[in-house]
Amino acid sequence: QRLFMGEEDTGLWKYGADPGARTERTSVDRTEGGNLTADVEGMSLWRGAGGTGYLVVSNQGEDDYAVYRREGTNEFVGKFHVVANEELGIDGASETDGLDVTSAALGPGLDHGLLVVQDGRNHMPESACNCAPTLITLVKVAG
């Protein structure tokens, strides 16, 4: 059992979450010399079989999302962006404060789950509320 924590200007940490675990934290990734940029924000676990899966982290300083293995040393897997496609009427996502992800099959087209991210800057359609969620199927991310 682990507890992951983002520290906006420093990076990503993990703590043991078992009752007998020590209180020392371990660095997973850093903003200086690492794969993150200052302003680390929301995170959530995509759960795979047998304790595997991914930790998805909002890397708000770069308007992208960093992905780490859930198991082992939490190896950095890569990053992705949610980009706009005006032709399809899809707004991108940026300035994300929070996100959530599920690996549950939610129906046709959502066999690998769903990622929901807060979009801090809506462009399509223009909106006075920069808080609309963006929904992303995980076929391309996890499949």
Short mmCIF file of N, CA and C in Angstrom, two decimals:
data_model
loop_
_atom_site.label_atom_id
_atom_site.label_comp_id
_atom_site.label_asym_id
_atom_site.label_seq_id
_atom_site.Cartn_x
_atom_site.Cartn_y
_atom_site.Cartn_z
N GLN A 1 0.83 -1.17 0.00
CA GLN A 1 0.00 0.00 0.00
C GLN A 1 0.88 1.24 0.00
N ARG A 2 0.52 2.20 -0.86
CA ARG A 2 1.26 3.45 -0.95
C ARG A 2 0.31 4.63 -1.02
N LEU A 3 0.77 5.76 -0.55
CA LEU A 3 0.06 7.02 -0.68
C LEU A 3 0.94 7.93 -1.52
N PHE A 4 0.40 8.43 -2.63
CA PHE A 4 1.14 9.34 -3.49
C PHE A 4 0.73 10.77 -3.17
N MET A 5 1.71 11.68 -3.22
CA MET A 5 1.45 13.08 -2.92
C MET A 5 2.22 13.97 -3.89
N GLY A 6 1.54 14.95 -4.45
CA GLY A 6 2.20 15.92 -5.30
C GLY A 6 2.50 17.18 -4.51
N GLU A 7 3.71 17.66 -4.64
CA GLU A 7 4.11 18.93 -4.03
C GLU A 7 4.36 19.88 -5.20
N GLU A 8 3.52 20.90 -5.34
CA GLU A 8 3.47 21.72 -6.55
C GLU A 8 4.82 22.12 -7.11
N ASP A 9 5.71 22.64 -6.29
CA ASP A 9 6.98 23.17 -6.79
C ASP A 9 8.14 22.19 -6.72
N THR A 10 7.91 21.01 -6.13
CA THR A 10 9.01 20.08 -5.88
C THR A 10 8.92 18.79 -6.67
N GLY A 11 7.74 18.16 -6.69
CA GLY A 11 7.62 16.91 -7.41
C GLY A 11 6.59 15.96 -6.84
N LEU A 12 6.83 14.69 -7.08
CA LEU A 12 5.92 13.60 -6.73
C LEU A 12 6.59 12.72 -5.69
N TRP A 13 5.86 12.43 -4.61
CA TRP A 13 6.38 11.63 -3.50
C TRP A 13 5.48 10.43 -3.24
N LYS A 14 6.03 9.43 -2.56
CA LYS A 14 5.19 8.33 -2.07
C LYS A 14 5.56 8.02 -0.63
N TYR A 15 4.55 7.58 0.10
CA TYR A 15 4.68 7.18 1.49
C TYR A 15 4.12 5.77 1.61
N GLY A 16 4.63 5.00 2.55
CA GLY A 16 4.02 3.72 2.87
C GLY A 16 2.67 3.98 3.52
N ALA A 17 1.64 3.24 3.15
CA ALA A 17 0.29 3.49 3.69
C ALA A 17 -0.18 2.38 4.61
N ASP A 18 0.64 1.37 4.84
CA ASP A 18 0.27 0.32 5.80
C ASP A 18 0.37 0.89 7.21
N PRO A 19 -0.42 0.37 8.16
CA PRO A 19 -0.40 0.91 9.52
C PRO A 19 1.00 0.93 10.15
N GLY A 20 1.84 -0.03 9.84
CA GLY A 20 3.18 -0.07 10.43
C GLY A 20 4.24 0.61 9.59
N ALA A 21 3.85 1.29 8.53
CA ALA A 21 4.82 1.91 7.63
C ALA A 21 5.51 3.09 8.31
N ARG A 22 6.74 3.32 7.89
CA ARG A 22 7.49 4.46 8.41
C ARG A 22 6.96 5.74 7.77
N THR A 23 7.33 6.87 8.33
CA THR A 23 6.80 8.14 7.85
C THR A 23 7.69 8.83 6.84
N GLU A 24 8.82 8.22 6.48
CA GLU A 24 9.70 8.84 5.48
C GLU A 24 9.04 8.78 4.11
N ARG A 25 9.27 9.83 3.35
CA ARG A 25 8.77 9.84 1.99
C ARG A 25 9.89 9.49 1.03
N THR A 26 9.49 8.97 -0.13
CA THR A 26 10.43 8.60 -1.18
C THR A 26 10.08 9.40 -2.43
N SER A 27 11.07 9.97 -3.06
CA SER A 27 10.84 10.73 -4.28
C SER A 27 10.54 9.78 -5.44
N VAL A 28 9.48 10.06 -6.16
CA VAL A 28 9.14 9.32 -7.38
C VAL A 28 9.67 10.09 -8.59
N ASP A 29 9.48 11.42 -8.58
CA ASP A 29 9.96 12.28 -9.67
C ASP A 29 10.04 13.71 -9.15
N ARG A 30 10.84 14.52 -9.83
CA ARG A 30 11.09 15.89 -9.37
C ARG A 30 10.82 16.90 -10.48
N THR A 31 10.64 18.16 -10.04
CA THR A 31 10.47 19.23 -11.01
C THR A 31 11.82 19.72 -11.52
N GLU A 32 12.85 19.66 -10.71
CA GLU A 32 14.19 20.06 -11.14
C GLU A 32 14.96 18.82 -11.58
N GLY A 33 15.27 18.75 -12.86
CA GLY A 33 16.02 17.62 -13.37
C GLY A 33 15.21 16.36 -13.56
N GLY A 34 13.90 16.45 -13.39
CA GLY A 34 13.04 15.28 -13.56
C GLY A 34 12.11 15.45 -14.75
N ASN A 35 11.01 14.72 -14.70
CA ASN A 35 10.04 14.73 -15.80
C ASN A 35 8.86 15.66 -15.55
N LEU A 36 8.87 16.36 -14.43
CA LEU A 36 7.77 17.25 -14.07
C LEU A 36 8.21 18.70 -14.13
N THR A 37 7.24 19.59 -14.25
CA THR A 37 7.46 21.03 -14.23
C THR A 37 6.70 21.58 -13.04
N ALA A 38 7.24 22.62 -12.41
CA ALA A 38 6.57 23.20 -11.25
C ALA A 38 5.10 23.44 -11.53
N ASP A 39 4.30 23.10 -10.58
CA ASP A 39 2.85 23.15 -10.54
C ASP A 39 2.27 21.76 -10.79
N VAL A 40 2.78 20.80 -10.02
CA VAL A 40 2.24 19.44 -10.02
C VAL A 40 0.87 19.52 -9.34
N GLU A 41 -0.13 18.94 -9.96
CA GLU A 41 -1.50 19.06 -9.44
C GLU A 41 -2.12 17.69 -9.17
N GLY A 42 -3.37 17.48 -9.64
CA GLY A 42 -4.13 16.28 -9.31
C GLY A 42 -3.54 15.00 -9.86
N MET A 43 -3.91 13.88 -9.23
CA MET A 43 -3.43 12.57 -9.67
C MET A 43 -4.46 11.51 -9.31
N SER A 44 -4.39 10.39 -10.03
CA SER A 44 -5.30 9.28 -9.79
C SER A 44 -4.69 8.00 -10.34
N LEU A 45 -5.14 6.86 -9.80
CA LEU A 45 -4.63 5.55 -10.21
C LEU A 45 -5.57 4.87 -11.19
N TRP A 46 -4.99 4.39 -12.30
CA TRP A 46 -5.68 3.50 -13.23
C TRP A 46 -5.26 2.10 -12.81
N ARG A 47 -6.19 1.31 -12.34
CA ARG A 47 -5.88 0.00 -11.75
C ARG A 47 -5.92 -1.11 -12.80
N GLY A 48 -4.80 -1.83 -12.90
CA GLY A 48 -4.72 -2.98 -13.76
C GLY A 48 -4.84 -4.26 -12.94
N ALA A 49 -4.72 -5.39 -13.59
CA ALA A 49 -4.82 -6.69 -12.92
C ALA A 49 -3.59 -6.94 -12.04
N GLY A 50 -3.79 -7.64 -10.93
CA GLY A 50 -2.68 -8.08 -10.09
C GLY A 50 -1.85 -6.97 -9.49
N GLY A 51 -2.46 -5.83 -9.18
CA GLY A 51 -1.73 -4.73 -8.56
C GLY A 51 -0.95 -3.87 -9.54
N THR A 52 -1.11 -4.12 -10.83
CA THR A 52 -0.44 -3.28 -11.83
C THR A 52 -1.32 -2.07 -12.13
N GLY A 53 -0.85 -1.25 -13.02
CA GLY A 53 -1.63 -0.09 -13.43
C GLY A 53 -0.75 1.12 -13.60
N TYR A 54 -1.38 2.28 -13.59
CA TYR A 54 -0.66 3.53 -13.84
C TYR A 54 -1.13 4.62 -12.89
N LEU A 55 -0.22 5.50 -12.53
CA LEU A 55 -0.53 6.72 -11.81
C LEU A 55 -0.49 7.84 -12.85
N VAL A 56 -1.59 8.57 -12.99
CA VAL A 56 -1.68 9.68 -13.94
C VAL A 56 -1.63 10.97 -13.12
N VAL A 57 -0.71 11.88 -13.50
CA VAL A 57 -0.48 13.11 -12.74
C VAL A 57 -0.65 14.31 -13.66
N SER A 58 -1.40 15.31 -13.20
CA SER A 58 -1.52 16.56 -13.94
C SER A 58 -0.24 17.37 -13.77
N ASN A 59 0.45 17.58 -14.86
CA ASN A 59 1.69 18.36 -14.89
C ASN A 59 1.30 19.74 -15.42
N GLN A 60 0.64 20.52 -14.56
CA GLN A 60 0.00 21.77 -14.99
C GLN A 60 0.99 22.76 -15.59
N GLY A 61 2.23 22.76 -15.13
CA GLY A 61 3.23 23.69 -15.64
C GLY A 61 3.54 23.52 -17.12
N GLU A 62 3.22 22.35 -17.68
CA GLU A 62 3.44 22.08 -19.11
C GLU A 62 2.14 21.76 -19.84
N ASP A 63 1.00 21.84 -19.13
CA ASP A 63 -0.29 21.49 -19.73
C ASP A 63 -0.28 20.09 -20.32
N ASP A 64 0.33 19.15 -19.59
CA ASP A 64 0.30 17.75 -20.03
C ASP A 64 0.08 16.85 -18.82
N TYR A 65 0.14 15.55 -19.06
CA TYR A 65 -0.14 14.55 -18.04
C TYR A 65 1.00 13.55 -18.03
N ALA A 66 1.59 13.33 -16.86
CA ALA A 66 2.70 12.39 -16.72
C ALA A 66 2.13 11.06 -16.23
N VAL A 67 2.70 9.96 -16.72
CA VAL A 67 2.22 8.63 -16.39
C VAL A 67 3.37 7.82 -15.80
N TYR A 68 3.08 7.12 -14.68
CA TYR A 68 4.05 6.30 -13.97
C TYR A 68 3.45 4.92 -13.74
N ARG A 69 4.30 3.92 -13.67
CA ARG A 69 3.82 2.58 -13.31
C ARG A 69 3.35 2.61 -11.85
N ARG A 70 2.27 1.94 -11.60
CA ARG A 70 1.73 1.87 -10.24
C ARG A 70 2.62 1.01 -9.35
N GLU A 71 3.20 -0.01 -9.91
CA GLU A 71 3.95 -0.99 -9.13
C GLU A 71 5.45 -0.69 -9.12
N GLY A 72 6.16 -1.41 -8.25
CA GLY A 72 7.62 -1.33 -8.21
C GLY A 72 8.12 0.05 -7.81
N THR A 73 9.08 0.54 -8.58
CA THR A 73 9.69 1.85 -8.29
C THR A 73 8.93 2.99 -8.94
N ASN A 74 7.77 2.71 -9.49
CA ASN A 74 6.93 3.73 -10.13
C ASN A 74 7.65 4.41 -11.28
N GLU A 75 8.20 3.58 -12.15
CA GLU A 75 8.94 4.05 -13.32
C GLU A 75 8.10 5.02 -14.15
N PHE A 76 8.74 6.09 -14.62
CA PHE A 76 8.11 7.06 -15.52
C PHE A 76 7.87 6.39 -16.86
N VAL A 77 6.63 6.44 -17.36
CA VAL A 77 6.27 5.81 -18.63
C VAL A 77 6.28 6.82 -19.77
N GLY A 78 5.78 8.02 -19.53
CA GLY A 78 5.74 9.04 -20.57
C GLY A 78 4.72 10.11 -20.24
N LYS A 79 4.49 10.99 -21.22
CA LYS A 79 3.54 12.09 -21.07
C LYS A 79 2.60 12.12 -22.27
N PHE A 80 1.45 12.74 -22.07
CA PHE A 80 0.54 12.97 -23.18
C PHE A 80 -0.18 14.29 -22.97
N HIS A 81 -0.67 14.86 -24.05
CA HIS A 81 -1.46 16.09 -24.04
C HIS A 81 -2.88 15.76 -24.48
N VAL A 82 -3.83 16.53 -24.02
CA VAL A 82 -5.20 16.48 -24.54
C VAL A 82 -5.33 17.70 -25.43
N VAL A 83 -5.34 17.47 -26.74
CA VAL A 83 -5.28 18.57 -27.71
C VAL A 83 -6.64 18.82 -28.36
N ALA A 84 -6.82 20.04 -28.80
CA ALA A 84 -8.07 20.44 -29.45
C ALA A 84 -8.11 19.90 -30.88
N ASN A 85 -9.32 19.60 -31.34
CA ASN A 85 -9.56 19.23 -32.72
C ASN A 85 -10.84 19.94 -33.14
N GLU A 86 -10.68 21.12 -33.73
CA GLU A 86 -11.83 21.95 -34.08
C GLU A 86 -12.78 21.23 -35.03
N GLU A 87 -12.23 20.47 -35.96
CA GLU A 87 -13.06 19.74 -36.94
C GLU A 87 -14.02 18.78 -36.25
N LEU A 88 -13.57 18.13 -35.17
CA LEU A 88 -14.41 17.20 -34.44
C LEU A 88 -15.14 17.85 -33.27
N GLY A 89 -14.90 19.16 -33.06
CA GLY A 89 -15.55 19.86 -31.97
C GLY A 89 -15.02 19.48 -30.60
N ILE A 90 -13.73 19.11 -30.55
CA ILE A 90 -13.12 18.69 -29.29
C ILE A 90 -12.21 19.79 -28.78
N ASP A 91 -12.47 20.23 -27.56
CA ASP A 91 -11.61 21.21 -26.91
C ASP A 91 -10.45 20.47 -26.26
N GLY A 92 -9.30 21.07 -26.27
CA GLY A 92 -8.17 20.49 -25.55
C GLY A 92 -8.34 20.73 -24.06
N ALA A 93 -7.37 20.33 -23.28
CA ALA A 93 -7.41 20.58 -21.84
C ALA A 93 -6.08 21.19 -21.42
N SER A 94 -6.16 22.21 -20.59
CA SER A 94 -4.96 22.87 -20.10
C SER A 94 -5.24 23.41 -18.70
N GLU A 95 -4.17 23.79 -18.01
CA GLU A 95 -4.27 24.33 -16.66
C GLU A 95 -5.08 23.41 -15.75
N THR A 96 -4.88 22.11 -15.87
CA THR A 96 -5.66 21.13 -15.12
C THR A 96 -5.26 21.11 -13.65
N ASP A 97 -6.24 21.37 -12.78
CA ASP A 97 -6.03 21.27 -11.34
C ASP A 97 -6.33 19.86 -10.83
N GLY A 98 -7.37 19.24 -11.34
CA GLY A 98 -7.78 17.94 -10.84
C GLY A 98 -8.13 16.99 -11.96
N LEU A 99 -8.05 15.70 -11.64
CA LEU A 99 -8.40 14.66 -12.60
C LEU A 99 -8.83 13.41 -11.84
N ASP A 100 -9.49 12.53 -12.54
CA ASP A 100 -9.80 11.21 -12.00
C ASP A 100 -9.79 10.23 -13.16
N VAL A 101 -9.47 8.99 -12.86
CA VAL A 101 -9.39 7.97 -13.88
C VAL A 101 -9.96 6.67 -13.32
N THR A 102 -10.59 5.90 -14.18
CA THR A 102 -11.05 4.57 -13.80
C THR A 102 -10.66 3.59 -14.89
N SER A 103 -10.36 2.37 -14.49
CA SER A 103 -10.06 1.31 -15.45
C SER A 103 -11.29 0.43 -15.69
N ALA A 104 -12.39 0.75 -15.03
CA ALA A 104 -13.61 -0.05 -15.19
C ALA A 104 -14.16 0.10 -16.61
N ALA A 105 -14.60 -1.01 -17.18
CA ALA A 105 -15.27 -0.97 -18.48
C ALA A 105 -16.62 -0.31 -18.28
N LEU A 106 -16.84 0.81 -18.94
CA LEU A 106 -18.05 1.60 -18.73
C LEU A 106 -19.05 1.48 -19.87
N GLY A 107 -18.78 0.58 -20.80
CA GLY A 107 -19.70 0.39 -21.92
C GLY A 107 -18.97 0.45 -23.24
N PRO A 108 -19.70 0.34 -24.34
CA PRO A 108 -19.08 0.37 -25.67
C PRO A 108 -18.24 1.63 -25.88
N GLY A 109 -17.01 1.42 -26.35
CA GLY A 109 -16.10 2.53 -26.57
C GLY A 109 -15.33 2.95 -25.34
N LEU A 110 -15.71 2.43 -24.19
CA LEU A 110 -15.03 2.75 -22.94
C LEU A 110 -14.56 1.48 -22.24
N ASP A 111 -14.09 0.53 -23.04
CA ASP A 111 -13.68 -0.77 -22.51
C ASP A 111 -12.49 -0.70 -21.56
N HIS A 112 -11.62 0.30 -21.74
CA HIS A 112 -10.43 0.44 -20.89
C HIS A 112 -10.61 1.50 -19.82
N GLY A 113 -11.80 2.08 -19.72
CA GLY A 113 -12.06 3.08 -18.70
C GLY A 113 -12.17 4.48 -19.25
N LEU A 114 -12.03 5.45 -18.35
CA LEU A 114 -12.26 6.84 -18.69
C LEU A 114 -11.37 7.73 -17.84
N LEU A 115 -10.83 8.77 -18.46
CA LEU A 115 -10.07 9.80 -17.76
C LEU A 115 -10.88 11.09 -17.83
N VAL A 116 -11.10 11.73 -16.69
CA VAL A 116 -11.80 13.00 -16.62
C VAL A 116 -10.82 14.03 -16.09
N VAL A 117 -10.61 15.12 -16.83
CA VAL A 117 -9.70 16.18 -16.39
C VAL A 117 -10.44 17.51 -16.36
N GLN A 118 -10.10 18.33 -15.39
CA GLN A 118 -10.63 19.69 -15.32
C GLN A 118 -9.88 20.53 -16.34
N ASP A 119 -10.62 21.27 -17.14
CA ASP A 119 -10.02 22.13 -18.16
C ASP A 119 -10.08 23.57 -17.67
N GLY A 120 -8.94 24.15 -17.37
CA GLY A 120 -8.89 25.49 -16.82
C GLY A 120 -9.00 26.60 -17.84
N ARG A 121 -9.06 26.26 -19.12
CA ARG A 121 -9.13 27.30 -20.16
C ARG A 121 -9.97 26.76 -21.32
N ASN A 122 -11.25 27.02 -21.27
CA ASN A 122 -12.15 26.52 -22.31
C ASN A 122 -12.13 27.43 -23.53
N HIS A 123 -12.02 26.82 -24.70
CA HIS A 123 -12.02 27.57 -25.96
C HIS A 123 -13.17 27.15 -26.87
N MET A 124 -13.62 25.92 -26.75
CA MET A 124 -14.66 25.41 -27.65
C MET A 124 -15.76 24.75 -26.81
N PRO A 125 -16.88 25.31 -26.65
CA PRO A 125 -17.20 26.68 -27.02
C PRO A 125 -16.62 27.64 -26.00
N GLU A 126 -16.52 28.92 -26.39
CA GLU A 126 -16.06 29.94 -25.44
C GLU A 126 -17.00 29.92 -24.24
N SER A 127 -16.44 30.06 -23.06
CA SER A 127 -17.25 29.97 -21.86
C SER A 127 -16.69 30.90 -20.80
N ALA A 128 -17.58 31.47 -20.00
CA ALA A 128 -17.14 32.30 -18.88
C ALA A 128 -16.62 31.44 -17.75
N CYS A 129 -17.01 30.17 -17.73
CA CYS A 129 -16.58 29.24 -16.68
C CYS A 129 -15.43 28.39 -17.19
N ASN A 130 -14.24 28.65 -16.69
CA ASN A 130 -13.09 27.83 -17.08
C ASN A 130 -12.96 26.65 -16.13
N CYS A 131 -13.99 25.83 -16.12
CA CYS A 131 -14.00 24.72 -15.17
C CYS A 131 -14.61 23.45 -15.76
N ALA A 132 -14.94 23.47 -17.03
CA ALA A 132 -15.64 22.33 -17.63
C ALA A 132 -14.74 21.10 -17.66
N PRO A 133 -15.30 19.93 -17.37
CA PRO A 133 -14.50 18.71 -17.46
C PRO A 133 -14.33 18.27 -18.90
N THR A 134 -13.24 17.59 -19.16
CA THR A 134 -12.98 16.98 -20.46
C THR A 134 -12.90 15.48 -20.22
N LEU A 135 -13.62 14.70 -21.03
CA LEU A 135 -13.66 13.25 -20.88
C LEU A 135 -12.82 12.61 -21.98
N ILE A 136 -11.96 11.67 -21.60
CA ILE A 136 -11.06 11.03 -22.56
C ILE A 136 -11.19 9.52 -22.43
N THR A 137 -11.53 8.86 -23.53
CA THR A 137 -11.54 7.40 -23.52
C THR A 137 -10.10 6.91 -23.46
N LEU A 138 -9.87 5.79 -22.81
CA LEU A 138 -8.51 5.33 -22.59
C LEU A 138 -8.04 4.29 -23.59
N VAL A 139 -8.68 4.20 -24.73
CA VAL A 139 -8.23 3.26 -25.76
C VAL A 139 -6.82 3.61 -26.20
N LYS A 140 -6.55 4.86 -26.49
CA LYS A 140 -5.24 5.28 -26.99
C LYS A 140 -4.21 5.39 -25.86
N VAL A 141 -4.65 5.68 -24.65
CA VAL A 141 -3.72 5.87 -23.54
C VAL A 141 -3.32 4.53 -22.93
N ALA A 142 -4.29 3.69 -22.60
CA ALA A 142 -3.99 2.44 -21.90
C ALA A 142 -4.07 1.21 -22.79
N GLY A 143 -4.74 1.31 -23.91
CA GLY A 143 -4.98 0.14 -24.75
C GLY A 143 -3.86 -0.18 -25.57
#
